[in-house]
Amino acid sequence: MEPALIGTRLASAAIGPLLKKLLVSDGPGAGLTGGARAVRLSSLVSFRGEKRTLTEKDVRKLAAALVERSGSGPGEAPFPADETEAVAHTLGTTLLALGDLDMDDVQAVRLGHRTLARRLRAAAPAPDGLSTDSVLYLDSMTEWASLHILEFFTQRSTFVARSLVEQTRGQAELIAKIDEVIRRIPRPDGRDAEFERRYLAHLAKKHGRLTIYGIDLHDSPDRWPLDVAYLSLEATGSVGPTVVTTEHLLPQQREQAPLRADLALARHDRVLLRGLAGAGKTTLVQWLTTSAAAEEPADGMGYLHGRIPFVLPLRALTRHGERLPSPDHFLSAAGCPLTAPEGWADRVLAAGRGLVLVDGIDEIPEAERGRARDWLRGLLDTYEDNRWLVTSRPTAVRDDWLAPEGFTELTLSPMTSAGVSTFVRRWHRAAGPEAEPYEQPLLDALRTAEHVAQLATNPLMCGLVCALHRDRRGFLPRGRKALYEAALSMLLSRRDRERDMGAPSGLVLDEAPQIQLIQRLAYWLTLNGRLQMDRAHAESVIAEAVPAVVEAAGYEPATVFTHLLHRSGLLREPTTDSIDFVHRTFQDYLAAKALVDRWDIGVLIQHATDDTWEDVIRMAVGHARPRECAEILRELLGAADRALDRQTRLRLVLLAATALEHATEVPVEVREEVLARTAEVIPPGDPDEARELAAVGRLVLDLLPGPKGLSDEQAEVVVVTATHVTVDAAIPYLARFATHPALGVRAQLVWGWQRFEARPYAESVIARLDATALRFVLTDDERAVELLRLGLRPDQLEIYEAVSDEQATALLARCDLRQLMLVRAEAGRSLEAVASQGNLEVLSLQLPGEVPLRLTDLPAAAPLKRLFFRSSPEDGLQGLARYQGLQHLALGSGALTADSWRELAALPRLTSLVIDADSLDSCPADVVLPAVDTLHLVPGARSSHSLEPVAVAFPALRKILGRGLALGGAEHLPPHIQITFS
């Protein structure tokens, strides 16, 4: 019987006075005076304490009367007639339990009548042998009685006074706790604020200028403002388990579309960024640092406003193999001359305000990288709520090296042809009017001469190409080795001569002796796995070598060292007591030359599996004479034969193959042997091997088969390889696969479009593709324009923020889409145009927090099955229930309201849900989502949550996913639920 019906029957019988007998009369005996001590319920009931007016027998008679009167009246009886006596006895026992509850009247009222009823039932013995109807009746009767008991409490004259006492005490306790919280979390005082102002100004000055290699000719300065010289880089990464929302929405995609590398930390709090030497990793660190330090950040960099950067170049922190620093030593270890207030770094990081930039995992010896990871883990465990960037060369650490710590792995992409053109224009503009006549001829050469385009693959190489092209009046050397030789010649001898510098250091050395001396430093650093060395040690290395170098033997070794340090253009002083090379590439090049001069082939092969030696070995092949070159290559193949695992064997074979590119002359039989061994690993076994194979470069295109005779899986991996060989010669090869029927092959061809010049690739490949079930990824306006020009109407699109609002709107007007991912940095007509897509089944709207998102922006009648938002709509979820076919929903950040939960409960087919973990606390007790089997929780404002509501709200749940959350109550969940918090 419902409580309301029982209440009606009892009210009509005027049963209130019966229940009032359970309580003693009001008066001073209540004990609310004299010290304002809490009065327990046992002293307020009439069958306990000093003022007894009822006995236990009387209470049971009262219960019998209640049972009799609630069962009278029209309608069926609430329980079987033969259980009346047992029901009355059980109710009496329950009412008697009121005197056993350890609380006072104020606490009881605070609980509410339902919770009080549960406490009474728990304090009394469980019903024994009663029918289900009788048990339900007793539950309802106890709740109704509890409601009247609490009503009596609130009518007592002492209740208001007692409530005020409790309220005053509670407020005093709360104030004390808040004061303690304030005491334990010190606010930055005036000293902190003043220091941060000075510190950010120091970082802006230190990192705000960029060396553009080769631009320091004649009267041009060698460093340029970073905001003028910086070129926006792109990064890509594989879709991993941490990107659950994207994986659910877009299962076809194996690699993320490229994003601006400087915006990676806007999407991911923790990023491991890989990139080749010269790819721009350190420049990116500089750009992030100055963006955080700027009063007015550059476009898109506002997300770093208020962040305090800590720049930690590992090459400098571990010069002597010393212990990596704790936060209070970050500044001194990185060479910052400022002294921070005591505990300042800890306060910044504890408040989650830090931007921690760990540059160069690859720049410390392999044996020390595990220790570096342990150091990083310790920092993450203590200061998790900050933004973290770690950089490395691609092969320095294994895949997923930091995945357990929640890092997203991204790789800097090679510069696109458009990026190279932009760099060339900026370089010539920075170099001044004298360089202007060489700009267009170089741009033409990059488009028409493949050997030139192959050199300009990253910012470092682009800078050298620009400088040499201008320096040599439009002539460029062929091959990377020749490029380095020309660069060294330019830096070591021609620069001072063309500037009419004379001999400012008191001596004159030609190019060859300078190289002989400097390569001794490169040899020591590489052999010892270092990128920096003590100045005193460097001086001793040069002093030991000077007597053997005829041209330098007549000078004091200290004078020679000073000349090399300040005039060679290859060395620098990062601190007053250390030296290093201006770029790792020059160290590798000169170390390779020293190794070949010494003929230390055994040393080369011994380090062949060490990632830091890969470029050294390739350049050693370039330095070697034909017989020496053949020996190195054969030794690499022999090491591959001796390798115990396929990955190492593949790596050594590919190292030999990529080294061929650097060889000046190599015996035909050795070349054929290397190519034959490379062909044995073609087609590659998986996409990872395919990307490794692409490192061979242009040469691998001649070895790749197909499409005839290849399975669908083999065709896909060879296309992966070819799309990562970003030379124009790859386009004709890829065009052979344009009519391939396999979706995986066609999808990879579309993804590869972003790596090539837009129009040639579109005409040769994109225009010939069967667009069925194919998702087109558009990363810029050039590709959007080509899609419109070709008249293509795909039904699946990914449109990223670099596509203008105008082009995005035109595409949405042209296409009738089934799937759409739209990434926008601001509101615009393209967002409004989404509402016109009436056939959408999958929709992902990724907008920054400041751009409002409303459910009214969605197409009202679309048959949506999958829906992803980066943050919850600002107008709530009212109306979401119209999408009755919705199966997957990702709401990102922002806690749900009770009304929003009820909207979710109205979706009968919803099986997968991504929500803010804070939403668990607002889930009503009566809400049930019967079909949801996967729940993904994203961190919210609160750090800890309880899983108790989950068991009731999600009866079909099988899996809970999340990261960085403290969750309790897992013991209340069924054992079959898999909980993964990586």
mmCIF file of N, CA, C and O in Angstrom, residues 302-338:
data_model
loop_
_atom_site.group_PDB
_atom_site.id
_atom_site.type_symbol
_atom_site.label_atom_id
_atom_site.label_comp_id
_atom_site.label_asym_id
_atom_site.label_seq_id
_atom_site.Cartn_x
_atom_site.Cartn_y
_atom_site.Cartn_z
ATOM 1 N N GLY A 302 46.062 31.856 -26.309
ATOM 2 C CA GLY A 302 45.499 32.380 -25.070
ATOM 3 C C GLY A 302 45.314 31.320 -23.999
ATOM 4 O O GLY A 302 45.221 31.649 -22.813
ATOM 5 N N TYR A 303 45.258 30.052 -24.396
ATOM 6 C CA TYR A 303 45.049 28.994 -23.404
ATOM 7 C C TYR A 303 46.228 28.878 -22.430
ATOM 8 O O TYR A 303 46.103 28.239 -21.380
ATOM 9 N N LEU A 304 47.373 29.475 -22.785
ATOM 10 C CA LEU A 304 48.536 29.446 -21.903
ATOM 11 C C LEU A 304 48.615 30.666 -20.984
ATOM 12 O O LEU A 304 49.531 30.742 -20.166
ATOM 13 N N HIS A 305 47.665 31.582 -21.123
ATOM 14 C CA HIS A 305 47.703 32.788 -20.302
ATOM 15 C C HIS A 305 47.583 32.405 -18.822
ATOM 16 O O HIS A 305 46.718 31.622 -18.437
ATOM 17 N N GLY A 306 48.473 32.940 -17.998
ATOM 18 C CA GLY A 306 48.458 32.620 -16.580
ATOM 19 C C GLY A 306 49.316 31.423 -16.207
ATOM 20 O O GLY A 306 49.495 31.133 -15.023
ATOM 21 N N ARG A 307 49.832 30.712 -17.212
ATOM 22 C CA ARG A 307 50.714 29.570 -16.940
ATOM 23 C C ARG A 307 52.144 30.060 -16.682
ATOM 24 O O ARG A 307 52.607 31.017 -17.306
ATOM 25 N N ILE A 308 52.827 29.371 -15.791
ATOM 26 C CA ILE A 308 54.218 29.703 -15.482
ATOM 27 C C ILE A 308 55.104 28.637 -16.105
ATOM 28 O O ILE A 308 55.064 27.472 -15.694
ATOM 29 N N PRO A 309 55.917 28.993 -17.121
ATOM 30 C CA PRO A 309 56.741 27.973 -17.799
ATOM 31 C C PRO A 309 57.969 27.589 -16.969
ATOM 32 O O PRO A 309 58.603 28.430 -16.329
ATOM 33 N N PHE A 310 58.272 26.302 -17.018
ATOM 34 C CA PHE A 310 59.537 25.787 -16.496
ATOM 35 C C PHE A 310 60.222 25.060 -17.648
ATOM 36 O O PHE A 310 59.758 24.002 -18.075
ATOM 37 N N VAL A 311 61.267 25.643 -18.192
ATOM 38 C CA VAL A 311 61.979 25.074 -19.341
ATOM 39 C C VAL A 311 63.124 24.220 -18.806
ATOM 40 O O VAL A 311 64.048 24.731 -18.166
ATOM 41 N N LEU A 312 63.072 22.931 -19.085
ATOM 42 C CA LEU A 312 64.034 21.983 -18.522
ATOM 43 C C LEU A 312 64.741 21.231 -19.646
ATOM 44 O O LEU A 312 64.310 20.144 -20.053
ATOM 45 N N PRO A 313 65.835 21.782 -20.192
ATOM 46 C CA PRO A 313 66.600 21.072 -21.223
ATOM 47 C C PRO A 313 67.444 19.973 -20.578
ATOM 48 O O PRO A 313 68.381 20.257 -19.831
ATOM 49 N N LEU A 314 67.106 18.726 -20.874
ATOM 50 C CA LEU A 314 67.782 17.624 -20.184
ATOM 51 C C LEU A 314 69.272 17.595 -20.488
ATOM 52 O O LEU A 314 70.059 17.117 -19.673
ATOM 53 N N ARG A 315 69.656 18.070 -21.654
ATOM 54 C CA ARG A 315 71.082 18.058 -21.989
ATOM 55 C C ARG A 315 71.892 18.870 -20.990
ATOM 56 O O ARG A 315 73.053 18.555 -20.713
ATOM 57 N N ALA A 316 71.296 19.923 -20.437
ATOM 58 C CA ALA A 316 72.000 20.759 -19.464
ATOM 59 C C ALA A 316 71.844 20.229 -18.045
ATOM 60 O O ALA A 316 72.731 20.408 -17.210
ATOM 61 N N LEU A 317 70.727 19.552 -17.774
ATOM 62 C CA LEU A 317 70.466 19.111 -16.406
ATOM 63 C C LEU A 317 71.306 17.908 -16.012
ATOM 64 O O LEU A 317 71.519 17.660 -14.825
ATOM 65 N N THR A 318 71.760 17.118 -17.010
ATOM 66 C CA THR A 318 72.471 15.869 -16.685
ATOM 67 C C THR A 318 73.868 15.848 -17.292
ATOM 68 O O THR A 318 74.347 14.803 -17.716
ATOM 69 N N ARG A 319 74.510 17.011 -17.350
ATOM 70 C CA ARG A 319 75.815 17.085 -17.992
ATOM 71 C C ARG A 319 76.830 16.167 -17.318
ATOM 72 O O ARG A 319 77.688 15.580 -17.947
ATOM 73 N N HIS A 320 76.718 16.026 -16.022
ATOM 74 C CA HIS A 320 77.643 15.168 -15.279
ATOM 75 C C HIS A 320 76.969 13.901 -14.783
ATOM 76 O O HIS A 320 77.501 13.219 -13.917
ATOM 77 N N GLY A 321 75.772 13.603 -15.302
ATOM 78 C CA GLY A 321 75.049 12.437 -14.812
ATOM 79 C C GLY A 321 74.440 12.663 -13.437
ATOM 80 O O GLY A 321 74.104 11.715 -12.736
ATOM 81 N N GLU A 322 74.277 13.940 -13.046
ATOM 82 C CA GLU A 322 73.781 14.229 -11.716
ATOM 83 C C GLU A 322 72.292 13.962 -11.618
ATOM 84 O O GLU A 322 71.609 13.757 -12.612
ATOM 85 N N ARG A 323 71.794 13.975 -10.401
ATOM 86 C CA ARG A 323 70.381 13.721 -10.141
ATOM 87 C C ARG A 323 69.535 14.838 -10.731
ATOM 88 O O ARG A 323 69.897 16.020 -10.645
ATOM 89 N N LEU A 324 68.406 14.464 -11.303
ATOM 90 C CA LEU A 324 67.536 15.471 -11.898
ATOM 91 C C LEU A 324 66.897 16.308 -10.803
ATOM 92 O O LEU A 324 66.623 15.814 -9.703
ATOM 93 N N PRO A 325 66.624 17.579 -11.094
ATOM 94 C CA PRO A 325 66.272 18.516 -10.019
ATOM 95 C C PRO A 325 64.840 18.378 -9.522
ATOM 96 O O PRO A 325 63.934 17.973 -10.262
ATOM 97 N N SER A 326 64.634 18.753 -8.282
ATOM 98 C CA SER A 326 63.298 18.920 -7.723
ATOM 99 C C SER A 326 62.813 20.323 -8.090
ATOM 100 O O SER A 326 63.597 21.169 -8.520
ATOM 101 N N PRO A 327 61.507 20.604 -7.928
ATOM 102 C CA PRO A 327 60.987 21.908 -8.365
ATOM 103 C C PRO A 327 61.725 23.108 -7.801
ATOM 104 O O PRO A 327 61.897 24.113 -8.512
ATOM 105 N N ASP A 328 62.183 23.039 -6.535
ATOM 106 C CA ASP A 328 62.851 24.215 -5.981
ATOM 107 C C ASP A 328 64.216 24.472 -6.613
ATOM 108 O O ASP A 328 64.820 25.535 -6.381
ATOM 109 N N HIS A 329 64.707 23.508 -7.419
ATOM 110 C CA HIS A 329 65.977 23.707 -8.120
ATOM 111 C C HIS A 329 65.801 23.805 -9.641
ATOM 112 O O HIS A 329 66.788 23.780 -10.369
ATOM 113 N N PHE A 330 64.563 23.869 -10.119
ATOM 114 C CA PHE A 330 64.317 23.963 -11.563
ATOM 115 C C PHE A 330 65.055 25.151 -12.172
ATOM 116 O O PHE A 330 65.699 25.034 -13.218
ATOM 117 N N LEU A 331 64.940 26.308 -11.548
ATOM 118 C CA LEU A 331 65.474 27.521 -12.154
ATOM 119 C C LEU A 331 66.991 27.497 -12.203
ATOM 120 O O LEU A 331 67.594 27.788 -13.252
ATOM 121 N N SER A 332 67.618 27.135 -11.112
ATOM 122 C CA SER A 332 69.079 27.117 -11.101
ATOM 123 C C SER A 332 69.628 26.054 -12.038
ATOM 124 O O SER A 332 70.628 26.267 -12.729
ATOM 125 N N ALA A 333 68.968 24.892 -12.112
ATOM 126 C CA ALA A 333 69.438 23.830 -13.002
ATOM 127 C C ALA A 333 69.342 24.241 -14.458
ATOM 128 O O ALA A 333 70.149 23.809 -15.292
ATOM 129 N N ALA A 334 68.348 25.058 -14.796
ATOM 130 C CA ALA A 334 68.166 25.502 -16.175
ATOM 131 C C ALA A 334 68.945 26.774 -16.483
ATOM 132 O O ALA A 334 68.810 27.333 -17.577
ATOM 133 N N GLY A 335 69.741 27.258 -15.535
ATOM 134 C CA GLY A 335 70.585 28.421 -15.793
ATOM 135 C C GLY A 335 69.902 29.749 -15.609
ATOM 136 O O GLY A 335 70.389 30.771 -16.109
ATOM 137 N N CYS A 336 68.800 29.790 -14.881
ATOM 138 C CA CYS A 336 68.128 31.067 -14.630
ATOM 139 C C CYS A 336 68.840 31.788 -13.487
ATOM 140 O O CYS A 336 69.025 31.224 -12.403
ATOM 141 N N PRO A 337 69.240 33.039 -13.680
ATOM 142 C CA PRO A 337 70.000 33.743 -12.635
ATOM 143 C C PRO A 337 69.136 34.288 -11.509
ATOM 144 O O PRO A 337 69.666 34.754 -10.498
ATOM 145 N N LEU A 338 67.810 34.240 -11.643
ATOM 146 C CA LEU A 338 66.922 34.816 -10.636
ATOM 147 C C LEU A 338 66.760 33.864 -9.455
ATOM 148 O O LEU A 338 66.792 32.641 -9.615
#
